[in-house]
Every structure is written in structure tokens, then in C-alpha cells.
Phi, psi and omega in degrees: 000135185271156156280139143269108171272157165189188203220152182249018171263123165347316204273338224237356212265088168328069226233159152356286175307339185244034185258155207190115184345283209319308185312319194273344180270311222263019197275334223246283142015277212265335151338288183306306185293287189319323167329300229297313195293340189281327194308311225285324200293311197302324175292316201298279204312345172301311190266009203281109200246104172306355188238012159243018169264006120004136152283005203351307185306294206308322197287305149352295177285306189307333165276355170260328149333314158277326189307310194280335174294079215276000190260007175319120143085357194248142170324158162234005157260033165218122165291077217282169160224119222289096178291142159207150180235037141201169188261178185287093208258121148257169187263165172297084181321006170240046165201036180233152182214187155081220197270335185286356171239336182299309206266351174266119177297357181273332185243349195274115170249044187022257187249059212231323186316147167281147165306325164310316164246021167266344169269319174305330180265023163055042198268299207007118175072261171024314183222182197283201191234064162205145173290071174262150160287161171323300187316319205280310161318304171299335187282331180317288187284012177272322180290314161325288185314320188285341196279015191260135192274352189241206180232350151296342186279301206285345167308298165313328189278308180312319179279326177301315180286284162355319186273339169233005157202125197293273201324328173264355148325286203278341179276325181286309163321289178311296171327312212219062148272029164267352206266291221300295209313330183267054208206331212213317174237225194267156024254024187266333198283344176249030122281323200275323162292001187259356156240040170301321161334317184286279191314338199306154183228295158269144158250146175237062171205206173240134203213100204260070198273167195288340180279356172218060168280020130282013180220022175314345170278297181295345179279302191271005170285342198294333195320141193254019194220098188320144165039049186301152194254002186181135184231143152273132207199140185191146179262001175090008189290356192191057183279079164110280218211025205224015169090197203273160201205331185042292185235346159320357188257015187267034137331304212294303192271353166288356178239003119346281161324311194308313213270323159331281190288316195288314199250343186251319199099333163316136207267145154316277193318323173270043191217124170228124184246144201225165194223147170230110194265112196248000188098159211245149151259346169323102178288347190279323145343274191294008174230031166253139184310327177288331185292142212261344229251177178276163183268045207209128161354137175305127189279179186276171190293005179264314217265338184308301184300309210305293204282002161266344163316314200303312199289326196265323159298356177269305183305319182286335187270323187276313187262083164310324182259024174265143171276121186256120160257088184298136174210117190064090156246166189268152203293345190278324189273304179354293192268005182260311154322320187264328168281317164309285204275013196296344168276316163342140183285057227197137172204151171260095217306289173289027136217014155223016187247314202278341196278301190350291220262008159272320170316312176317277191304315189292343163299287186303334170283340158279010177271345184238024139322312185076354187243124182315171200270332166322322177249028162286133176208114166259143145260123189240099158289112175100119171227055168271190195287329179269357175253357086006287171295318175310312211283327174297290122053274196285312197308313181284003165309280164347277184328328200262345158295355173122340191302138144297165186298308204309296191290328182295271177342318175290339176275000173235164192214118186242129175241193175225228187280330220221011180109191166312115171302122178229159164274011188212024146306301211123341174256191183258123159288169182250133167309325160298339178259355179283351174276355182240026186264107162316152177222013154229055168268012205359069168086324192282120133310127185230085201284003176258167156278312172297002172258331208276319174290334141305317175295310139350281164083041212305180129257346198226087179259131180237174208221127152202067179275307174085034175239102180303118159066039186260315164312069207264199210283325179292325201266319211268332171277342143339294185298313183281331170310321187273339169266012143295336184286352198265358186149149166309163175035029157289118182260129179272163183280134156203113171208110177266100194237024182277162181251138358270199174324314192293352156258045156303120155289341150203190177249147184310310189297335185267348172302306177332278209328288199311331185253357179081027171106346226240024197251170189225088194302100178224136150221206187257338191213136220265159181216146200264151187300123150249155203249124177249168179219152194196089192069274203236355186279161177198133158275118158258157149233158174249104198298149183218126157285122171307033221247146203263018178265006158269351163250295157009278198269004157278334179300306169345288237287338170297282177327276149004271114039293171220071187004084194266133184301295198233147156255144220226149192295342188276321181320310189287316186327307189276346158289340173270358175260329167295327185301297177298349175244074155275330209292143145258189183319301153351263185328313124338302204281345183301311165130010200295142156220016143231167182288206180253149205316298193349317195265025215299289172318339186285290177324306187298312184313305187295316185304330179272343174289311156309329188287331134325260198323320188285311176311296210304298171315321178276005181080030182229012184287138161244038174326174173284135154312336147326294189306329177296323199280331190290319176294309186293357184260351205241310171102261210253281128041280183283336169285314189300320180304311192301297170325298245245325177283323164322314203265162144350090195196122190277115182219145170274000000 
């Protein structure tokens, strides 16, 4: 059979019409030329791979990706509702004996039982044949804990613990809360929400999804612990400084809560931390196989409000009497929630729990300041929902001074992403930033920090960017340059308070440095006292956090306490007032202006005592009218005592 070389391109192509001498000598010729190309062709294509210009990894992650996308092709606007046909029978604790008393953490005091009640409680052999104390336990879990090389180890061992005896947790908690609180919260707890999927083992929270909001009343009767007196609830859309998380962020209010009982005294058994699971936008979320959460896109924010109506309308019918704390909602729901639900037993920690305890340190800092309250000027980096509330916050500092709102407002400069907020930038502002948005910049735009501050001349920066190291060495001497201009012994404000470390705007040792000693120190995250040595003298300073767990959880614990309709704007306002006089002499002498963490519960005692006393003024306590006259006759003395008998403090 004969062969043929031969080429389908047009110029080589032989035909009746195009023949010719010339064609028909060079036909031998181009015989030849074509072998060759075809020989040449013919090798390209032997080694020729149709699949490498291919992305193979993308094709991959994309088939796995459909593969995990279990809601493919199905309605999302229908709503099943859950039947259950019994209720939950727990045994009783003065008839529970064995592993039933060993495996309930509320009740297992490990190797703490009287010989009277290892025997009624049938523990014999069950645990070891030795007597300990609390104290003795706690010294076990402290050498665990130091013997853990990470600070996710040390979480774990600590969540583990938690999970099998409550009282030495909290005993442990109390005792050594300078070690334990960035352990249990921040800065460890937002690592630990970016892999909770992984770590998860147990669950301790309520895990509430949008696929079964109709049956949110049956979700929170599953709770197993009667009439809880405080829930922390968050959809995960905006956890510290890490974004969106989707139900990996209900880290956040179980190592809240912890801290609610740890620093306030509220018992563990009244505390519930709830996740409302709305779906992620996180992609990385949606394509690990391992993530808890649904697999399915954030719904939008109309279908978001409907199921938190559903959910806050379920909390009034099953707790009626529970206090809701909302927390890291994303800044638009944030400020729609909170403004929404404000009759409602409810407050929101990052913007009126986080504006508290900042205010608080700016009272005392403008007492070591040197600078009158007349040349006060703050500049705020981050105008997001926590920089927004501080700044409403400090503003009523003002007001209550004699300020109009007009004159209070004006003593602030908010900038963001795109510079100084003005109304005549050029973009659509978000309705939360418009109240702080300039109208005398007379047309001039200022995109930096450092242009805003030249401008500006502040005495005062706080930082809630959730931006590492925006506070650079040019920004922080700006600032003291600009409060130098005001006068001798005058000190700048500098308090850089995003959470976690890794979103500092800067650091204590470079705030010293940068400022010569002189800057007057706050942040979100704790950081250790530095030592200068300068000839033959050495200086420490001491750093102070801005942890919104010196408010929070007295504010709680004061609502609760007296049993309050609503919490009220005056309510936070006298917690951040209660707060700024807690410091003592020491504590003064330090340059300190918040107390020292040791003392946090001592604080939390005084902020719910004020806290009190203010619902009652405002009409919304609905304590016996008994209970008020007896206290107004006796005064501090006596409310106080009364607090310190409510709360929670573990002892054997």
C-alpha cells in the first residue's frame, strides 16, 4: 500500500488548476521538504503531553470542592422542623454514684472525695486510695500545663480539664489568672478558632444552624443545664482580627464564658455559649473536608436579621430572663443588632463592652496626662464597629463634662482603609461611620495616618485596625512631637488594642523607645514590662491591657444580679467609671490605669456593684423593693457583701 506525505496548508496543496512546469519540477523538491516536517512533526507529537498546560491541583481542589458540596441542586428556602419525642431524663445528684458521678464534671472532685463519700457514692477502687486537696490538684495541673511545649497544648490540656472536673478548672483559673486568662482567651483562643474543625473532640457549646431555624426552642430546651442566666452568641462572621470563621469562631464565646466565672464568679451550670451557624464565606473553610460548620455560602444579610428575629424571639420564650451577649458579628450587623433588640436583655461586648474598658484607661490617662481636658484631640485608626463604639464611649466622657454633643464629637478624627472619614471623600460611607465623619476639612482629603496627624496635631492615638505594626516608628514620634508642642511634662495617649498579638499596632517596648518613656500605654493584648538601663540608673515600665474582661463580665454579672429588664447606656457608662477608680496605691504608684489582671474579680465585684446601683436608678432593676431599702440604709458595705455571697468560688 502506498504512502503519502503530504501538508493540508493551502500554499503546498496540488491541484489540476494550479499545475504547472515550474510546479511539477519543484514537486520532487517539496516531496522532500514535507518528509522532513512531517518526520519533524511526527517526533513533536510522540512526546507531546495534552494535559500540561493543565492546572491539575486547581482541577483537583475543584472536584473536591463539588464533591464536599452537599447542598448542590437542593431549595434553601425550606424549612424542616425537628420533632423529638422525649425529653432528656438526667439522674439526679443526690442518687448518682460510680462513673456517673466520676464522668459528670460538675460534680467529680477527683481525688478530693471523703472516704464518706466514695463510699455512699459507690467511688471505692474507681479512683486512686489517696486523699487530696484541691490545692494539691492544682499544683498536678499546673506542672501539666508548664510541661506543654505550645500554648494550643496548653488549651487543650485546659479544655480537657474543664471537661472532667468544673471546680478545679475554675480553681486553677482563679488562683494563676495572669498564666491561665491568655490561655483560655486571648491571644491563644483565635488560634485555636482557626483550626477548632481539627481540634474539635467534644462539643461545649450550642450549635445552632440556619437549616433548622425552625426549631430553635427545641435547640435551646436541649441545653442540659436549667435556666442559664447568660449566653454569648456569635455567627462567626468577624472573629478578633481574623475575619470571617463560620462556626470555627464559637471558640470565642466558650472561652468568654470561661472568663464570665473565672473573673466575675458566675457559676459554670448558668452559662451558655451558642454558635448560629449561617453559612462561611471563608473559602478555605468551604473546602476543608473536616469543617463542622454548613458547607455552604454566608446567606445574605435580610435572610441573616429574619433568623436572628427567630432566635432572640426563642430566648424570650424558653429563658426569658437571660442576658444575651452578642459577639464578633461582622460591623454592619453588629451596630443593626444592637440598635434593634436595645429593649431587649442584651449588649454587645465589641462595641460597648470594648468602648467601657477603654474609656476607663482614658479617665485615668488623662489624669497622668498633663494635658487639659480643653486640648484633648483623639485620632482613631479603625473605624470599624470596635472603633465606633470606643469613640461613642469617650464622647460621653465629654458630654457629661459640661460638653455639647456637637463640641464632644469634634474633639474625634476617625480614619480607615481610604484615610480620614470626611463626608465629601467621594465614597458611600457605612451608617456607623457617619457620625464621626468630618465636614471641616474644607475640601482637603487625607489618605495616611501620618498626613492625618500632621494635620491633626492630636494628643491621643488608639488603634483598632487588627493591622500588625501600623503604628510605625514615624507615626508614634509624630504624635509625641505633637503633644510636646502643648507644653512641658505633657504625655501622649498611645493605645494599640487589636487582638491577637499578631494584630498589634505596635509594641510596648517600641511605644517606650519611640517616645522616650513618655507615652502612656494600653493595649488588647498583654505584653511584659520593660527595663531601660540608661548609665548607671534603670528604668522599668509597665504596661497596661485594655481587656474588655475587666468589663464584661461585672457588667454581666450587675445585670443579672439585678435582674434587669434591659441594659442601658448609663449602665455601661458607670461600669467604665467604676472601673477607672478600682486602682490602688501600688497601682497609682506604678503609672498603672487599669488594676493588676490578680485583681480582676476584686474589680468585677466593685463594676456589678455600681452597676446595680444604676439599674435601680434608672427603673429597670426588678429586684423586691425590700431588698433596695435595706441596701440604701446600709450603703456600699452591705451590697457589697451581698455580691461576694452570689457568686461562685470553688472550694472542697
Amino acid at each position: 500500500m502506498a504512502a503519502y506525505s503530504y501538508s493540508t496548508s493551502s500554499s503546498e496543496l496540488s491541484t489540476p488548476r494550479s499545475s504547472s512546469p515550474s510546479s511539477v519540477i519543484s514537486r520532487s523538491s517539496t516531496a522532500t521538504t514535507i518528509s522532513k516536517r512531517m518526520s519533524i512533526s511526527q517526533r513533536r507529537i510522540s512526546g507531546f503531553d495534552p494535559l500540561s498546560a493543565v492546572n491539575m491541583d486547581h482541577v483537583e481542589a475543584a472536584m473536591k470542592a463539588a464533591a464536599l458540596d452537599s447542598f448542590k441542586g437542593y431549595a434553601q428556602n425550606n424549612y424542616g422542623t425537628v420533632q423529638q419525642y422525649r425529653t432528656t431524663d438526667y439522674v439526679p445528684k443526690n442518687s448518682a454514684g460510680g462513673y456517673q458521678v466520676l464522668r459528670e464534671p460538675a460534680w467529680n472532685k477527683g481525688t478530693s472525695f471523703s472516704p464518706d463519700e466514695r463510699i455512699s457514692k459507690n467511688l471505692t477502687g474507681l479512683i486512686p486510695h489517696v486523699l487530696e486537696s484541691l490545692e494539691t490538684q492544682c499544683q498536678r495541673a499546673m506542672r501539666m500545663i508548664n510541661s506543654r511545649g505550645t500554648n494550643i497544648d496548653k488549651y487543650l490540656y485546659l479544655s480537657t480539664l474543664k471537661q472532667q472536673n468544673t471546680d478545679l478548672f475554675y480553681r486553677l483559673m482563679i488562683d494563676n489568672v495572669a498564666q491561665l486568662m491568655p490561655l483560655v482567651y486571648t491571644p491563644t483562643i483565635g488560634d485555636v478558632c482557626l483550626q477548632y474543625s481539627t481540634l474539635y473532640t467534644h462539643p461545649e457549646a450550642l450549635y445552632i444552624s440556619i437549616k433548622q431555624r425552625k426549631s430553635i426552642a427545641t435547640i435551646l430546651r436541649n441545653w442540659p443545664y436549667p435556666d442559664p442566666s447568660i449566653a454569648v452568641v456569635t455567627d462567626g462572621s468577624r472573629i478578633l482580627g481574623l475575619g470571617d470563621l463560620g462556626v470555627n469562631g464559637v471558640g470565642i464565646p466558650i472561652g468568654k464564658l470561661a472568663l464570665y466565672t473565672g473573673a466575675a464568679g458566675i457559676h459554670p451550670e448558668k452559662t451558655l455559649p451558642i454558635v448560629l451557624d449561617c453559612g462561611t464565606a471563608n473559602e478555605e473553610n468551604l473546602r476543608d473536608p473536616l469543617y463542622l460548620g454548613l458547607r455552604q455560602k454566608r446567606v445574605s444579610p435580610e435572610v441573616a436579621l429574619e433568623f436572628m428575629d427567630e432566635f432572640m424571639a426563642a430566648v424570650k420564650e424558653v429563658y426569658p430572663n437571660m442576658l444575651v451577649q452578642f459577639e464578633d458579628f461582622e460591623t454592619e450587623k453588629a451596630f443593626q443588632y444592637l440598635e434593634r433588640y436595645k429593649q431587649e436583655k442584651c449588649f454587645n461586648d465589641d462595641i460597648q463592652g470594648t468602648g467601657a474598658v477603654v474609656l476607663a484607661g482614658y479617665m485615668g490617662a488623662v489624669n497622668l496626662s498633663g494635658v487639659p481636658i480643653e486640648d484633648q484631640r483623639l485620632v482613631f485608626m479603625g473605624a470599624g464597629s470596635a472603633g465606633v463604639g470606643v469613640a461613642k464611649q469617650v464622647m460621653e466622657f465629654y458630654t457629661r463634662r459640661g460638653l455639647s454633643e456637637q463640641q464632644a464629637r469634634d474633639k474625634f478624627w476617625l480614619v480607615d482603609t481610604k484615610g480620614l472619614v470626611t463626608k465629601d471623600r467621594g465614597d458611600r460611607l457605612a451608617e456607623h461611620k457617619k457620625i464621626f465623619a468630618r465636614t471641616d476639612n474644607n475640601g482637603h482629603q487625607f489618605s495616611t495616618l501620618e498626613a492625618v496627624i500632621e494635620y491633626v496635631k492630636p494628643t491621643a492615638l488608639v488603634g483598632l485596625t487588627a493591622t500588625f505594626g501600623v503604628f510605625t516608628e514615624s507615626v508614634v514620634r509624630a504624635l509625641k512631637v505633637s503633644v510636646d508642642a502643648g507644653g512641658l511634662g505633657r504625655r501622649p495617649i498611645l493605645f494599640p488594642l487589636s487582638n491577637p498579638l499578631t494584630k498589634a499596632e505596635c509594641t510596648f517596648e517600641q511605644a517606650i523607645t519611640w517616645t522616650e518613656g513618655t507615652a502612656i500605654f494600653a493595649s488588647g493584648s498583654p505584653f511584659s514590662p520593660f527595663t531601660t538601663k540608661n548609665m548607671d540608673s534603670v528604668t522599668t515600665y509597665y504596661p497596661n491591657q485594655g481587656n474588655n474582661v475587666y468589663i464584661f463580665p461585672g457588667l454581666g454579672l450587675g445585670a443579672i444580679l439585678a435582674k434587669t429588664t434591659r441594659v442601658t447606656d448609663s449602665m455601661v457608662y458607670t461600669s467604665a467609671a467604676a472601673l477607672a477608680g478600682c486602682l490602688n496605691s501600688e497601682e497609682i504608684r506604678m503609672g498603672l490605669i487599669y488594676p493588676k489582671i490578680e485583681r480582676v474579680r476584686d474589680a468585677s465585684v466593685v463594676v456589678a456593684r455600681e452597676v446595680m446601683k444604676t439599674a435601680r436608678r434608672e427603673g429597670v432593676s426588678t429586684l423586691p423593693e425590700e431588698t433596695w431599702v435595706e441596701w440604701e440604709e446600709w450603703g456600699d458595705v452591705a451590697l457589697t457583701a451581698w455580691i461576694k455571697k452570689q457568686v461562685y468560688d470553688p472550694k472542697w
